PDB file of C-alpha atoms in Angstrom:
ATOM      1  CA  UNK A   1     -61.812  15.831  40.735  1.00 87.00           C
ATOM      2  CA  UNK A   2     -59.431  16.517  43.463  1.00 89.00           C
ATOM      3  CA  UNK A   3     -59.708  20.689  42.920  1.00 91.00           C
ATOM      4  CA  UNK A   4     -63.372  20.586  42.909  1.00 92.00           C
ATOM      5  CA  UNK A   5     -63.189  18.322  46.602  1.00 92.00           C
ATOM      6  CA  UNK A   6     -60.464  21.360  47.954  1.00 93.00           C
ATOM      7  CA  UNK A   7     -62.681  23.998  46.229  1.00 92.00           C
ATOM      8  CA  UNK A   8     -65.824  22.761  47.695  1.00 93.00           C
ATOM      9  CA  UNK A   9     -64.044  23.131  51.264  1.00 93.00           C
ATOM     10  CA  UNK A  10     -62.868  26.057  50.528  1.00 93.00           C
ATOM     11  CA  UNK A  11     -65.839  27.695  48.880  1.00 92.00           C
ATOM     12  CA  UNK A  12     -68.793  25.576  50.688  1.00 90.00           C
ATOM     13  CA  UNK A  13     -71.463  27.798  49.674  1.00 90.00           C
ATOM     14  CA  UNK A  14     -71.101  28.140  46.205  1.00 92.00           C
ATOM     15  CA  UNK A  15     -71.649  25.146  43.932  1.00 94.00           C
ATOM     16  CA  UNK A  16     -68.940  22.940  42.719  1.00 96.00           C
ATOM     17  CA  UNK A  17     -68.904  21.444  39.278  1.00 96.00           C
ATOM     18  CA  UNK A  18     -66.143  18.740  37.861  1.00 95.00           C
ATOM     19  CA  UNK A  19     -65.926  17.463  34.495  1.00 95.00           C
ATOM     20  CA  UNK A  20     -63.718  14.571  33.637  1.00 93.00           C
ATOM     21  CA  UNK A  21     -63.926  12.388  30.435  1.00 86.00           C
ATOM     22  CA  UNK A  22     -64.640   8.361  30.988  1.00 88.00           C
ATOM     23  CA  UNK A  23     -61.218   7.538  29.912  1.00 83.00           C
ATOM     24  CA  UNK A  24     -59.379   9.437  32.419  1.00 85.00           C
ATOM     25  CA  UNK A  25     -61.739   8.803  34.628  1.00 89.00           C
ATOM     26  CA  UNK A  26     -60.891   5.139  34.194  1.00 85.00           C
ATOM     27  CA  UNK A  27     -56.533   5.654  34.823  1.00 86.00           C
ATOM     28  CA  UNK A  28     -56.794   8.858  37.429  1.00 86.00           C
ATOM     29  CA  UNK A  29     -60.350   9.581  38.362  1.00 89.00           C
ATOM     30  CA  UNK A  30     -61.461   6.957  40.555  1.00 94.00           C
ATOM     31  CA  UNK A  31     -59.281   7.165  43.385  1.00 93.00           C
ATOM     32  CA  UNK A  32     -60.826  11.718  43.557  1.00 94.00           C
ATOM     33  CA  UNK A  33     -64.314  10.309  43.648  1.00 96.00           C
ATOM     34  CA  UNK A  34     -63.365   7.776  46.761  1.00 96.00           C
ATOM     35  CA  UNK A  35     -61.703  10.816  48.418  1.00 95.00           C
ATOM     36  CA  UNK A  36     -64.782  13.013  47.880  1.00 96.00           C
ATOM     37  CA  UNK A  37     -66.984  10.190  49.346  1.00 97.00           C
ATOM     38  CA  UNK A  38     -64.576   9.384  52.229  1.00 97.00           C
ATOM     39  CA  UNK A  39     -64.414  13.081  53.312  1.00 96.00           C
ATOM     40  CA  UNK A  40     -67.743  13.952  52.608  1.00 95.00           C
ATOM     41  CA  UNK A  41     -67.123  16.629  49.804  1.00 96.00           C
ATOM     42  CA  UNK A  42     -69.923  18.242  47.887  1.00 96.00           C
ATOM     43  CA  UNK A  43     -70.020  18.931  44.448  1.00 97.00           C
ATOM     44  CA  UNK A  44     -71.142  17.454  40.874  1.00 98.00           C
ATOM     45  CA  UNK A  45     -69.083  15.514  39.483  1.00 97.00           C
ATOM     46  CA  UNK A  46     -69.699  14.857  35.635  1.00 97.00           C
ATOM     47  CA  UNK A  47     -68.363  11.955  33.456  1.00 95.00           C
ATOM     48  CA  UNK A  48     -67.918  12.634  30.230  1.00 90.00           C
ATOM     49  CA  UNK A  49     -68.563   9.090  28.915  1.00 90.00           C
ATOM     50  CA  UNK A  50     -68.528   9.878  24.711  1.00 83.00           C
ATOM     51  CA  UNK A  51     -67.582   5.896  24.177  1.00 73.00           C
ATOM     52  CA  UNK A  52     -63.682   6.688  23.322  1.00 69.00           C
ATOM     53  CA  UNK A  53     -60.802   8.736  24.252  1.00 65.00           C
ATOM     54  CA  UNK A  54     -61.397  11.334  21.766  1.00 65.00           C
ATOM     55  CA  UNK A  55     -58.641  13.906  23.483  1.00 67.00           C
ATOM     56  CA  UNK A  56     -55.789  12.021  21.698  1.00 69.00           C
ATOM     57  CA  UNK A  57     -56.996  10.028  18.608  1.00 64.00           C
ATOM     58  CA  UNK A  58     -60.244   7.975  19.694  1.00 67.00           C
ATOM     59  CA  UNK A  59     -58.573   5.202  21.117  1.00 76.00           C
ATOM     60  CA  UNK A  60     -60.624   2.603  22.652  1.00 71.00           C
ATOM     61  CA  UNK A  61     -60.733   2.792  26.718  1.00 72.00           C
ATOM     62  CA  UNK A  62     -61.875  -0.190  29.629  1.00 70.00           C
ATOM     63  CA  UNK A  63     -65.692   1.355  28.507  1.00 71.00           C
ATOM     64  CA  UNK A  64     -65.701   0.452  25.457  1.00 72.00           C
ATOM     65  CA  UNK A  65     -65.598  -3.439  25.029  1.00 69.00           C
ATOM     66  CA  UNK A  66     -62.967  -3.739  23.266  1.00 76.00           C
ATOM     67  CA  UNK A  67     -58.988  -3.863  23.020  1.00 75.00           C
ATOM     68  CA  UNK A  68     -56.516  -1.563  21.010  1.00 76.00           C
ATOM     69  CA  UNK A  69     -56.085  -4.155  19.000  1.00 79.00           C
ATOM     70  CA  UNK A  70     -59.865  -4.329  18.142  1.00 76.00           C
ATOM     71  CA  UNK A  71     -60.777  -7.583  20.425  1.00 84.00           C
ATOM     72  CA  UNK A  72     -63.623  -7.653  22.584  1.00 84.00           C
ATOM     73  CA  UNK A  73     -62.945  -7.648  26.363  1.00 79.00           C
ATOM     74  CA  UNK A  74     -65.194  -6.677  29.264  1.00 84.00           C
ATOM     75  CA  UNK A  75     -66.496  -3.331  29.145  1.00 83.00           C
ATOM     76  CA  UNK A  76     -66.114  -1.333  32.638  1.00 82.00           C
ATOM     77  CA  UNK A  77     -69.575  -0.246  33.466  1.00 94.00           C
ATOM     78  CA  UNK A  78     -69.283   3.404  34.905  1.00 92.00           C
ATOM     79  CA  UNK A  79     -71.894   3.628  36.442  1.00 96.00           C
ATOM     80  CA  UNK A  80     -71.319   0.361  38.763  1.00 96.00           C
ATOM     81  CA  UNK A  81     -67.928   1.918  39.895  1.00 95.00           C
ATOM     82  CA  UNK A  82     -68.795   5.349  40.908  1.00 97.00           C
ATOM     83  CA  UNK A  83     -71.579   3.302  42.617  1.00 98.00           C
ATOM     84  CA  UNK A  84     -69.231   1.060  44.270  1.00 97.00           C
ATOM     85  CA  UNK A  85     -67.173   4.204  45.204  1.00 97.00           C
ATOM     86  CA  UNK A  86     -69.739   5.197  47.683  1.00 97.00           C
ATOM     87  CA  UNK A  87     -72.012   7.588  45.855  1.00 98.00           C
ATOM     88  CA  UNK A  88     -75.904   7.454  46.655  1.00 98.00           C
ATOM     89  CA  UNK A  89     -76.952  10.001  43.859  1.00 98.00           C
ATOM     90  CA  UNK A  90     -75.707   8.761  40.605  1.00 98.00           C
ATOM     91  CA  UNK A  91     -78.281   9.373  37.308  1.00 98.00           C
ATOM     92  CA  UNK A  92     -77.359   8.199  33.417  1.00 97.00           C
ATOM     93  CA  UNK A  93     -78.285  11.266  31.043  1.00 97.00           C
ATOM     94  CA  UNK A  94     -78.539  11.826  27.137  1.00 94.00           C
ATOM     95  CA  UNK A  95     -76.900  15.198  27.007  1.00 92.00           C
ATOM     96  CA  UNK A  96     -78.516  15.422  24.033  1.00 90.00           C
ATOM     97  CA  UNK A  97     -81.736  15.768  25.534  1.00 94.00           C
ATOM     98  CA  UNK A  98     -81.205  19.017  27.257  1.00 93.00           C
ATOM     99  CA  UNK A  99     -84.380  19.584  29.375  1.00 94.00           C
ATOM    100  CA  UNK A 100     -83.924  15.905  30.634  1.00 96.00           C
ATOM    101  CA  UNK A 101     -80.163  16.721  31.397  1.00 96.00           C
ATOM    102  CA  UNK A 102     -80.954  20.124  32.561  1.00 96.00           C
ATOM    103  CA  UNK A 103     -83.585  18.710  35.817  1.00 98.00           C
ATOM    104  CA  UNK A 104     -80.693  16.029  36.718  1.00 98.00           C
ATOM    105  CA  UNK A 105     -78.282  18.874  36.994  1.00 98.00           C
ATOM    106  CA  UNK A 106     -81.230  20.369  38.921  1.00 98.00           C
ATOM    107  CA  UNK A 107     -81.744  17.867  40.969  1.00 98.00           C
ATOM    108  CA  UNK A 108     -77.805  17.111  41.372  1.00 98.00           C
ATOM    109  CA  UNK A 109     -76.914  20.470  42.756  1.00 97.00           C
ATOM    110  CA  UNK A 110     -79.029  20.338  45.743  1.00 97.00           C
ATOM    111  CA  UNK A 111     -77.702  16.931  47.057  1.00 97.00           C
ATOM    112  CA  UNK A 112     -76.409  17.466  50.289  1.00 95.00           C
ATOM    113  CA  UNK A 113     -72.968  14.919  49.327  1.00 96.00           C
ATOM    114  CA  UNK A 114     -71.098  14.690  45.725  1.00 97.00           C
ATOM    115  CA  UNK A 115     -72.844  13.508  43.160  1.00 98.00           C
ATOM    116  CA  UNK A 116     -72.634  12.016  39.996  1.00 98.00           C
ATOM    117  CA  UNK A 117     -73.443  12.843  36.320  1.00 98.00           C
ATOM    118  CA  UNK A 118     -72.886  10.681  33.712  1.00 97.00           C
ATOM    119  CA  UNK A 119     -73.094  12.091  30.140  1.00 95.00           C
ATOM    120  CA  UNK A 120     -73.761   8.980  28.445  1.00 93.00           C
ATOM    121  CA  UNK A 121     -73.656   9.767  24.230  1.00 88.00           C
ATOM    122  CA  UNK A 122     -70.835   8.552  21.265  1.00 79.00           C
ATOM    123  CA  UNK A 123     -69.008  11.117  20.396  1.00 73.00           C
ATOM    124  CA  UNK A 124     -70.313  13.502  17.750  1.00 75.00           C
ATOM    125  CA  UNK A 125     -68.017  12.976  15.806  1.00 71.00           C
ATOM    126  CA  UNK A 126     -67.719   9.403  15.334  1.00 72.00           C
ATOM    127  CA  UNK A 127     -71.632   9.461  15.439  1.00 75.00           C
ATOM    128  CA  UNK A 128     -71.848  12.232  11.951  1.00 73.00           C
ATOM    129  CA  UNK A 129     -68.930   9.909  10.821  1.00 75.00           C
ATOM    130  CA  UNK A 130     -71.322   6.654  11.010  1.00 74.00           C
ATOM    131  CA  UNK A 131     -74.408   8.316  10.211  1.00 76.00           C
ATOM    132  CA  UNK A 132     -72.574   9.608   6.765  1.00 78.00           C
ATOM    133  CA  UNK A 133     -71.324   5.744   6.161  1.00 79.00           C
ATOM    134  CA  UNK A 134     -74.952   4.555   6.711  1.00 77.00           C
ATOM    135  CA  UNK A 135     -76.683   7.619   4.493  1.00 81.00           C
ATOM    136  CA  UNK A 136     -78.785   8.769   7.689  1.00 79.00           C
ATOM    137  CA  UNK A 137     -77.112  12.157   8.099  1.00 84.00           C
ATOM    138  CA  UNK A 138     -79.309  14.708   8.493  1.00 86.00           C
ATOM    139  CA  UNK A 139     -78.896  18.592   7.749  1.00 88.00           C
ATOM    140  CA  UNK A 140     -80.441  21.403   9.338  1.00 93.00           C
ATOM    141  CA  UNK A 141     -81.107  24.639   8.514  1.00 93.00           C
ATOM    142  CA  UNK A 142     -82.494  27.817   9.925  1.00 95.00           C
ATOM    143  CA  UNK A 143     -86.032  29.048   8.947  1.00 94.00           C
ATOM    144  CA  UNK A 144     -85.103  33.292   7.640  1.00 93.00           C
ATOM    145  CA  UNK A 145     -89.105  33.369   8.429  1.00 94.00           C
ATOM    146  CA  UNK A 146     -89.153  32.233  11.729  1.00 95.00           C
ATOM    147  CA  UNK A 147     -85.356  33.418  12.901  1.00 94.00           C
ATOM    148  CA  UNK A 148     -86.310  36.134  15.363  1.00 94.00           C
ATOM    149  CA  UNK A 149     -82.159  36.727  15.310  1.00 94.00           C
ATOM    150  CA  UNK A 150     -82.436  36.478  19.480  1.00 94.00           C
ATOM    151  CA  UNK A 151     -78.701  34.699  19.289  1.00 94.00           C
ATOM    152  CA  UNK A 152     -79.628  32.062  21.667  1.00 93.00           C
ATOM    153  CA  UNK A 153     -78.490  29.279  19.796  1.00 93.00           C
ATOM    154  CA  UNK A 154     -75.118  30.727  19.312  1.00 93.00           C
ATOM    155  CA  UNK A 155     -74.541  32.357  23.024  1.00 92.00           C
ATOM    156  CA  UNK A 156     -76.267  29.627  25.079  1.00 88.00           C
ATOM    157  CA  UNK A 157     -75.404  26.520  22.484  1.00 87.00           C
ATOM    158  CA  UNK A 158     -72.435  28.037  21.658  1.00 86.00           C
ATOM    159  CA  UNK A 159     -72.254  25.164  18.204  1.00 90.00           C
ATOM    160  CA  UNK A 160     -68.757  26.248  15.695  1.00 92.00           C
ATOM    161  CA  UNK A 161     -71.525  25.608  12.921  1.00 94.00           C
ATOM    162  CA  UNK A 162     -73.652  28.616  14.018  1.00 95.00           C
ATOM    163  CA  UNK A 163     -73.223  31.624  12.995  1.00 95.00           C
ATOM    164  CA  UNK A 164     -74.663  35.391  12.447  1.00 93.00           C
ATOM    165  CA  UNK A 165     -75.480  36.000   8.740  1.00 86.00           C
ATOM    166  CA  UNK A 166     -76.238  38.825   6.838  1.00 80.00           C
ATOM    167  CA  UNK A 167     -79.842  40.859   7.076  1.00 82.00           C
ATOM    168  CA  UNK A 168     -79.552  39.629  11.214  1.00 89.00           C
ATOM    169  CA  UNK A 169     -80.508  36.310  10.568  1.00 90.00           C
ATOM    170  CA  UNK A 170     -78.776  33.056  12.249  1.00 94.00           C
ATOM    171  CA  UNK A 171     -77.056  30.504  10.093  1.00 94.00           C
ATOM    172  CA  UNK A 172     -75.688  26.752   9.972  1.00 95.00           C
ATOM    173  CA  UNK A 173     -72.522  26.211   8.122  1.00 94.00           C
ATOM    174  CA  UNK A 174     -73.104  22.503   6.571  1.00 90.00           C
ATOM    175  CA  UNK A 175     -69.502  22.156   6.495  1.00 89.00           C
ATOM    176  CA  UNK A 176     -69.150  22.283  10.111  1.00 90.00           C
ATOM    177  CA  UNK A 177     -72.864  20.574  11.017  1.00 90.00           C
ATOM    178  CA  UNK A 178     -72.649  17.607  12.592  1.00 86.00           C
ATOM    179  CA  UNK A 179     -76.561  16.610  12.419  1.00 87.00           C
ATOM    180  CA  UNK A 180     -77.184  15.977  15.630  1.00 87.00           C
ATOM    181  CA  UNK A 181     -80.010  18.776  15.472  1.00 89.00           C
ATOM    182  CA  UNK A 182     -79.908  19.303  19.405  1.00 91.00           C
ATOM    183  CA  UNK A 183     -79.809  23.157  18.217  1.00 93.00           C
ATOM    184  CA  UNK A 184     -83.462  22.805  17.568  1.00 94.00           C
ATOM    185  CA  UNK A 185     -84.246  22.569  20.763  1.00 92.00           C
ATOM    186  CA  UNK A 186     -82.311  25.567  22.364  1.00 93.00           C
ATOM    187  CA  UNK A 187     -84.453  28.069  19.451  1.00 94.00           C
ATOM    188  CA  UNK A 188     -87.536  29.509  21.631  1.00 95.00           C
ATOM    189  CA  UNK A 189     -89.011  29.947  17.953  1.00 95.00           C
ATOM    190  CA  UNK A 190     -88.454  26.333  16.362  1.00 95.00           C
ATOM    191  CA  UNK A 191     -86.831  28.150  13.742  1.00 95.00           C
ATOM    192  CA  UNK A 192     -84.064  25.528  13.536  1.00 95.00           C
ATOM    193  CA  UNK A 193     -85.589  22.337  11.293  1.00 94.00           C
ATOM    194  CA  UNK A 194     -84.593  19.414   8.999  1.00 91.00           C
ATOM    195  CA  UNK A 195     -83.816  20.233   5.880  1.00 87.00           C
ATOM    196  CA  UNK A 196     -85.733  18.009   3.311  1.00 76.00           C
ATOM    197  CA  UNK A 197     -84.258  17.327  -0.252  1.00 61.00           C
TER     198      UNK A 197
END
């Protein structure tokens, strides 16, 4: 957070983006979003609030509701401290649902002040890790029919479980899958579906 406030003064016309997960946000990203208010810096600013600290082992963090030790304990509500900080434009997305995400980025980039994303979704995988315990995981496959092999699941999704097959068709590795099927909605051709037993 503190480059993207000296690269939006040094860059002021081109747009400034910072991404910061909600646990470091919570031990050394407040105190870069007060500076961005105070000085009136312009960028986004994204939280990446996944509900753990899943860059070191998914230990729990002050957003979570609970201890180390597994006790509850008051859950730090994001959204109340970047609002406390100062900033005006603040909105709560699924980044799962990408054209809802995709307008607040919209809309986010034009503010004339920073704003504030938060990416509000458990991380994947602790969600395909639940979702296996409860026997709700679902698979997905690609349609060879429909699969007009126009690669934009894999360049603009960019998932590890895509991948190019043979006879230039696209392909989900199950291993790798983690069933959150947003890859259905990035294929122009709703050749990604469900795959039923």
């Amino acid at each position: 957070v503190d480059a993207a406030c000296g690269f939006s003064v040094a860059a002021p016309d081109q747009p400034t983006m910072a991404f910061l997960g909600d646990s470091t946000f919570f031990h050394s990203g407040i105190h870069g979003l007060i500076n961005a208010v105070y000085n009136k810096h312009r960028f986004v600013y994204t939280i990446l609030d996944n509900r753990t600290t899943a860059m070191t082992g998914h230990q729990p963090n002050p957003g979570m509701g609970r201890t180390a030790m597994g006790d509850p304990a008051q859950e730090a509500d994001i959204e109340a401290i970047v609002k406390a900080c100062g900033v005006k434009f603040v909105r709560v997305v699924d980044p799962s649902d990408l054209k809802g995400t995709t307008k607040v980025y919209e809309e986010a980039l034009v503010q004339p002040e920073v704003s504030v994303v938060i990416a509000k979704r458990a991380c994947v995988l602790l969600e395909a890790r639940d979702r296996k315990k409860a026997k709700s995981f679902r698979h997905w496959r690609v349609d060879p029919v429909k699969c007009r092999f126009c690669l934009r699941c894999i360049k603009e999704y960019g998932c590890p479980a895509l991948y190019k097959g043979e006879k230039k068709k696209t392909h989900i590795n199950p291993a790798l899958c983690n069933g959150c099927g947003v890859c259905a909605q990035v294929c122009p051709f709703e050749a990604i579906e469900e795959a039923r037993e």
